[in-house]
Each structure stands twice: as C-alpha cells, then as structure tokens.
Backbone as a ProteinNet text record, in pm:
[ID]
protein_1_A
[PRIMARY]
XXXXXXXXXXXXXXXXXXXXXXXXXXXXXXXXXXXXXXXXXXXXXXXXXXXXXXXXXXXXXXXXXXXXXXXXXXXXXXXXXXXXXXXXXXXXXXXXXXXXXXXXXXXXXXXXXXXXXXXXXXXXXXXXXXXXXXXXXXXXXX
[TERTIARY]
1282	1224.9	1333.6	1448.8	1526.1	1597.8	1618.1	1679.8	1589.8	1462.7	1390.3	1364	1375	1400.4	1526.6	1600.2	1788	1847.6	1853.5	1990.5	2020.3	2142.5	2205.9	2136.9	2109.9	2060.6	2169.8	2074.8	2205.6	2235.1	2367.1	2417	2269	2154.2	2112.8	2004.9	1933.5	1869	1881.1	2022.7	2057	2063.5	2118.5	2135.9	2034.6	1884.2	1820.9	1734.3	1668.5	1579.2	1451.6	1415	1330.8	1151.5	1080	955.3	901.8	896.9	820	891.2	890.3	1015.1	940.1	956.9	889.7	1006.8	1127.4	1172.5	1184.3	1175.5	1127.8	1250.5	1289.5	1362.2	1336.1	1360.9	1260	1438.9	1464.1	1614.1	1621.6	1704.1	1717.8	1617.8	1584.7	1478.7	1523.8	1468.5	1469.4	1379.2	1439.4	1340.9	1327.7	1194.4	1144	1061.5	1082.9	999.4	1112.8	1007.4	1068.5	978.1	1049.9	934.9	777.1	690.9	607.5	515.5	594.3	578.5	634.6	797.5	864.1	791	874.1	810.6	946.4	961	1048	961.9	1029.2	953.2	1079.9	1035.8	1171.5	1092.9	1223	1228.5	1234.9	1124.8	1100.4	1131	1170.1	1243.2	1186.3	1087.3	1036.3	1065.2	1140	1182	1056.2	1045.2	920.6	958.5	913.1	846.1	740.4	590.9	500.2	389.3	297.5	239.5	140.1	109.5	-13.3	60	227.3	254.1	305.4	249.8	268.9	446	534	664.3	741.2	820.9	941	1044.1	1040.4	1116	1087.4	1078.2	1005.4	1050.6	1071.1	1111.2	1020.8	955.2	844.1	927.9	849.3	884.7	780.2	757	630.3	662.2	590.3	584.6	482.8	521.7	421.6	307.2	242	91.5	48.2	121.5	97.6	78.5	159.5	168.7	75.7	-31.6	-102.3	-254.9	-224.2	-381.1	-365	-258.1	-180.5	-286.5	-229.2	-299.3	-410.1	-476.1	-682.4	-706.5	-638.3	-700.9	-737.2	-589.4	-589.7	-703.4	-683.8	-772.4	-932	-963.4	-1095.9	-1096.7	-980.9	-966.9	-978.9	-910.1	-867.5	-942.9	-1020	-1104.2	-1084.4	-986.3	-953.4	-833.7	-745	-596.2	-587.9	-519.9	-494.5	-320.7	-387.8	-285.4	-216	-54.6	55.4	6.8	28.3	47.7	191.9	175.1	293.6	367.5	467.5	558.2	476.9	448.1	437.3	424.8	363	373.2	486	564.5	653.4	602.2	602.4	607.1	710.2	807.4	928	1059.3	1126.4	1290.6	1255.2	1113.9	1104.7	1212.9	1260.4	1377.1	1506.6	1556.5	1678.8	1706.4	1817.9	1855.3	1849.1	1864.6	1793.4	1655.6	1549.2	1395.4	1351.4	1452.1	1401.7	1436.7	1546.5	1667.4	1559.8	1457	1380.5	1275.7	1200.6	1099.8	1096.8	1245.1	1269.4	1206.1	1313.6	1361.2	1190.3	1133.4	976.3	842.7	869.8	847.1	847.8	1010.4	1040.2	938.3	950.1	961.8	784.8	713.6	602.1	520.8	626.4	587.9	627.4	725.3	791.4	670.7	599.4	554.5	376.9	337.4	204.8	266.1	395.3	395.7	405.9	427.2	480.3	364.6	220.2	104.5	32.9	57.7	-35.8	-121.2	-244.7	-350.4	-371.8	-260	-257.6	-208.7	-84.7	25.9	-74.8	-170.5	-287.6	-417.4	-448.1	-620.5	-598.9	-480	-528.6	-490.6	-556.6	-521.1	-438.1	-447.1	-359.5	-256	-217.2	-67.2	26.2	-15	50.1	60.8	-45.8	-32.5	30.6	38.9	155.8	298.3	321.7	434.2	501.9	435.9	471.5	445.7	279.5	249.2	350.7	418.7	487.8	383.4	246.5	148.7	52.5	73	-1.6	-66.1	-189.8	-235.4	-324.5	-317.9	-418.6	-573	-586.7	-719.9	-837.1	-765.3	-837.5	-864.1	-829.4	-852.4	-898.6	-963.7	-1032.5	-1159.7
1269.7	1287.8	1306.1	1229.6	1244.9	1370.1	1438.3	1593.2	1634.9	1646.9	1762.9	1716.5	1588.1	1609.5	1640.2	1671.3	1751.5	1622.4	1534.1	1434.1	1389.3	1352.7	1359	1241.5	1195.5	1037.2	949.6	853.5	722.4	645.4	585.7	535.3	407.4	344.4	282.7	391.6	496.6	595.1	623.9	671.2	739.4	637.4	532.7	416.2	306.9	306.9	186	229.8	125.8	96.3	165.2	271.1	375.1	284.6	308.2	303.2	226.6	318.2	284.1	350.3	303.9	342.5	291.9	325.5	314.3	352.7	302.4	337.3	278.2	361.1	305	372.7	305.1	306.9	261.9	363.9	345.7	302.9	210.3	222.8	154.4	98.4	-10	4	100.9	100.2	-24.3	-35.1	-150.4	-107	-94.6	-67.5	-229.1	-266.3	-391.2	-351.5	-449	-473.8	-374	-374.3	-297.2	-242.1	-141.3	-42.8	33.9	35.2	61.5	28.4	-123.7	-204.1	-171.7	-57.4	-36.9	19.4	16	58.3	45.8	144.1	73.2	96.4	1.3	-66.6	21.2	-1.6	20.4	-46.2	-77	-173.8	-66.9	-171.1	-20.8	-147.6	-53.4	-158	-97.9	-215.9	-112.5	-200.5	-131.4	-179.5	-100.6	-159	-115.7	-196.5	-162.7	-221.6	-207.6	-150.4	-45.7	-196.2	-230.4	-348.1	-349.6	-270.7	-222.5	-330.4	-337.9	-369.4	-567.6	-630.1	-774.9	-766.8	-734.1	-795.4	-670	-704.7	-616.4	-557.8	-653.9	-635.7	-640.1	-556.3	-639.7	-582.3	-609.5	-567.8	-592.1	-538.2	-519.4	-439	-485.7	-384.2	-344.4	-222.3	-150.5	-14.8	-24	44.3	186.2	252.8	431.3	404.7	325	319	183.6	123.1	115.8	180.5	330	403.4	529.6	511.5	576	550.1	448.4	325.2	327.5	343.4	321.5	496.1	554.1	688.2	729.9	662.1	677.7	607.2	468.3	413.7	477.7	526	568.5	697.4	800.8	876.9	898.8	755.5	661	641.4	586.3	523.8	625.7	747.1	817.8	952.1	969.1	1103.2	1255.5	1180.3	1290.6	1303.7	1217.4	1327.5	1365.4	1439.4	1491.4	1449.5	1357	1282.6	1336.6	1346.6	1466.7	1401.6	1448.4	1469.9	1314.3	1275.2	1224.6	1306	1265.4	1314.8	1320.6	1427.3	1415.2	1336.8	1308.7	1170.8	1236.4	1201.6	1181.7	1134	1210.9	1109.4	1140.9	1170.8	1178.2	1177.3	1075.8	1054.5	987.3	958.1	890.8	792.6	720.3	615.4	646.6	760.3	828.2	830.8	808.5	808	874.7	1061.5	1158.6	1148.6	1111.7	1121.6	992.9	896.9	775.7	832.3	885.1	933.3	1052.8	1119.8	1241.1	1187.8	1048.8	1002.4	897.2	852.6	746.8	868	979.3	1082.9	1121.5	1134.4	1235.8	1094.3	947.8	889.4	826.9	827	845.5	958.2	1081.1	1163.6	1159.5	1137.8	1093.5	963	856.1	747	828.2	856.4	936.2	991.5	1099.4	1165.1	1099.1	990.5	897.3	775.8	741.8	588.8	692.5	825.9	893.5	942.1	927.8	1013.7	868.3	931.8	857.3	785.8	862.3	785.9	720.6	716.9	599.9	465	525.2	419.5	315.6	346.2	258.2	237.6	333.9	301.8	262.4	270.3	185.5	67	43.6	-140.8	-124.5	-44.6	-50	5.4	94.9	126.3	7.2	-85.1	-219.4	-297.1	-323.4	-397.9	-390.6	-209.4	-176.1	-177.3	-159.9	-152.7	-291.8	-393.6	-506.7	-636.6	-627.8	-721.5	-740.4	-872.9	-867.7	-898.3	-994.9	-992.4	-939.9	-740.1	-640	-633.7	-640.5	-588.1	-514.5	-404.8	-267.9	-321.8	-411.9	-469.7	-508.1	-565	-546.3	-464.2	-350.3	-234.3	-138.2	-165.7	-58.9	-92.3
4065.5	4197	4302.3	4281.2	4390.2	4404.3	4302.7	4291.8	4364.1	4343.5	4417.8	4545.5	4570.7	4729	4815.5	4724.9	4771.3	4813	4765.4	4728.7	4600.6	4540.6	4435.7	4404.4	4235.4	4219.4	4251.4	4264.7	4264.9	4124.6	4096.3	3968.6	3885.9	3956.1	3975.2	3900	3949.4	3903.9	3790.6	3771.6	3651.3	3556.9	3554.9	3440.3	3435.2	3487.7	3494.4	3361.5	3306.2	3231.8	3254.5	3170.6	3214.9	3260.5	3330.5	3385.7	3224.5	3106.3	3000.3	2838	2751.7	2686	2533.7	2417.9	2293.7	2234.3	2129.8	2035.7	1930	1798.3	1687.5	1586.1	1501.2	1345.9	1278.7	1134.8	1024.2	903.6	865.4	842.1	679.6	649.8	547.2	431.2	336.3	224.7	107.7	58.2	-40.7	-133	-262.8	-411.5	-461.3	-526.2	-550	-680.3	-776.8	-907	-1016.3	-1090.9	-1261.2	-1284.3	-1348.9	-1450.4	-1341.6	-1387.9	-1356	-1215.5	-1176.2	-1041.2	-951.7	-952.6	-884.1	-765	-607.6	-505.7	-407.9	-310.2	-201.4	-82.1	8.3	174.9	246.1	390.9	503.8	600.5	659.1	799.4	917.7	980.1	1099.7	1207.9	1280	1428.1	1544.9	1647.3	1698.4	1859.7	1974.9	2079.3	2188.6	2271.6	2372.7	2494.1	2602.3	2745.4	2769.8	2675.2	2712	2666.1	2798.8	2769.9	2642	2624.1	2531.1	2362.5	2377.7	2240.5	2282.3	2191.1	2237.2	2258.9	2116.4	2162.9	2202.7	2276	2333.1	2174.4	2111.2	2006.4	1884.4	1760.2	1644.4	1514.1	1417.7	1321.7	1164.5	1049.3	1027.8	841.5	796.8	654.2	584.6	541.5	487.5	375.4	320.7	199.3	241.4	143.7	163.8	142.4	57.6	66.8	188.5	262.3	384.6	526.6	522.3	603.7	509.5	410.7	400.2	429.6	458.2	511.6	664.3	725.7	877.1	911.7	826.5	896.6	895.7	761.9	767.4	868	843	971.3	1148	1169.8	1292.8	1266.8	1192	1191.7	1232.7	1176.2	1170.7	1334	1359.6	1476.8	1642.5	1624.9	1728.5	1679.9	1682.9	1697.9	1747.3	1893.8	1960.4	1972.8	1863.8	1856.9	1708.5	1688	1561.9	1498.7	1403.7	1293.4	1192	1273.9	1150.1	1022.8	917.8	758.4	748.9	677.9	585.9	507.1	503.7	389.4	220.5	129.5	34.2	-57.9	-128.1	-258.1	-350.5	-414.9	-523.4	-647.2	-761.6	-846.2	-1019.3	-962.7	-1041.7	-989.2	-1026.3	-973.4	-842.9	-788.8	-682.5	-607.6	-704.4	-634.6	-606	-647.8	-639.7	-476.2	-397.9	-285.4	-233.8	-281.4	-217.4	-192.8	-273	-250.9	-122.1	-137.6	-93.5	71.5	92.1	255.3	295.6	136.2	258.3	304.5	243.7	261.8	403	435	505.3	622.9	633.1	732.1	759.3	703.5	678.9	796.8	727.5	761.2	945.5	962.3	1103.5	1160.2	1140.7	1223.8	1207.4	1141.5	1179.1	1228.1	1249.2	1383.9	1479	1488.2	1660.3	1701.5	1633.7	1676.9	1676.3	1592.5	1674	1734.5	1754.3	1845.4	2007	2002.2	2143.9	2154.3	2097.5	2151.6	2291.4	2391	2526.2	2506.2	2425.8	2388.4	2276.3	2185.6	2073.6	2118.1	2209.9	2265.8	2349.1	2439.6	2489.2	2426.4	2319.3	2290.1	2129.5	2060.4	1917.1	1915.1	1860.2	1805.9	1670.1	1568.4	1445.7	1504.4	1580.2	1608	1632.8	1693.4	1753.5	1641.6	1522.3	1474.7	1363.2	1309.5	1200.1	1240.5	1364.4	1382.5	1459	1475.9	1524.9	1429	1382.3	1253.3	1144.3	1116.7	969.4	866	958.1	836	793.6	895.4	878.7	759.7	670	589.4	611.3	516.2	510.5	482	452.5	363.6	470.5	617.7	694.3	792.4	776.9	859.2	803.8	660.1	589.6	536.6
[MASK]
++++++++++++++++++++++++++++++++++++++++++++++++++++++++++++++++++++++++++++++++++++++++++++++++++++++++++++++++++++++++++++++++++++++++++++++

C-alpha cells in the first residue's frame, strides 16, 4: 500500500510479520515394519498465525493412506473447491529414496496448494486437524 501511495516502505513494513501467514513442511520420511507391513510416514511442520488453526506451531507424522482419507474427506467436506490429485500409488521399489524424495516432493506440493485455498484455510475442520492433530485418525472422519 505504501508504494502506491508514492512513499518508499519503511524497514518496519518490509520486515514485520505478515497480516496472516500458513507455512507448512513435509520433511523427515521414516520407513516402519518388515516385509509386507512396511510403510513410511513424514513429518509435516506446520507454522501459522491464521486463527482458524489452534497452534501457532505443530509438528504431526502421517503416512499416504492418511493423506488419502485427508482428501475424501475434504472432498466430502468442501464442495465448492476442487481437490488436486495426490501423487500416484507405487507399488514396486516403493521404499527406495528416489520413490520415497518424489512422494515426499508430490505430497508437499499438494498441502501448499489445499492449506493456501481461502476457503479451506477457514471452512474445514479436517484441514486443522490433519495438519495439527498428532492423534488425527482417519476412522473418524469417514
């Protein structure tokens, strides 16, 4: 605002803590079990000011068929936005560090793009609670 009224910002402007702010990382995968049980989770880190989410800070670990229940749900949930795709299912060489780094990468870039939708960020209740709940389960939201 202050540019367009023709004065330069002030240091205070430029460096304060934005109005409302959502950032999220999807980081740290972890493979768990043997054989046939195997599965890996990632730790999603999710920093906010945006009241809609209880903590400012939270950190959370979840598996792909959690963030495949995360998205019927919302689907169920939000009518009137339209819910990106997930990353692909795998089901060979799945645990290999390449499959796990495209799934982490695939994963991110589809919270970014529903924790940054307006009307999820205020009207769902599972957005808050997958990404803030550590004792999120899918069982009651389906």
């Amino acid at each position: 605002m202050a540019r367009i009224a023709g004065r330069p910002q002030t240091f205070e402007e430029m460096y304060a803590v934005p109005e409302s702010f959502l950032e999220i990382e999807i980081r740290n995968p972890m493979t768990h079990g043997v054989g046939r049980k195997m599965y890996t989770d990632y730790e999603i880190v999710c920093m906010t000011n945006i009241p809609a989410f209880k903590l400012r800070h939270s950190v959370v670990r979840r598996r792909y068929s959690d963030f495949e229940a995360f998205r019927d749900v919302l689907e169920r949930e939000s009518t009137r936005v339209n819910i990106p795709p997930l990353p692909g299912k795998v089901f060979t060489n799945r645990f290999t560090d390449e499959v796990i780094e495209q799934r982490r990468d695939g994963l991110q870039r589809f919270l970014e793009i529903v924790a940054g939708h307006p009307l999820l960020q205020t009207g769902s209740k599972v957005l808050c609670a997958f990404l803030q709940d550590p004792a999120w389960d899918k069982a009651q939201w389906m």
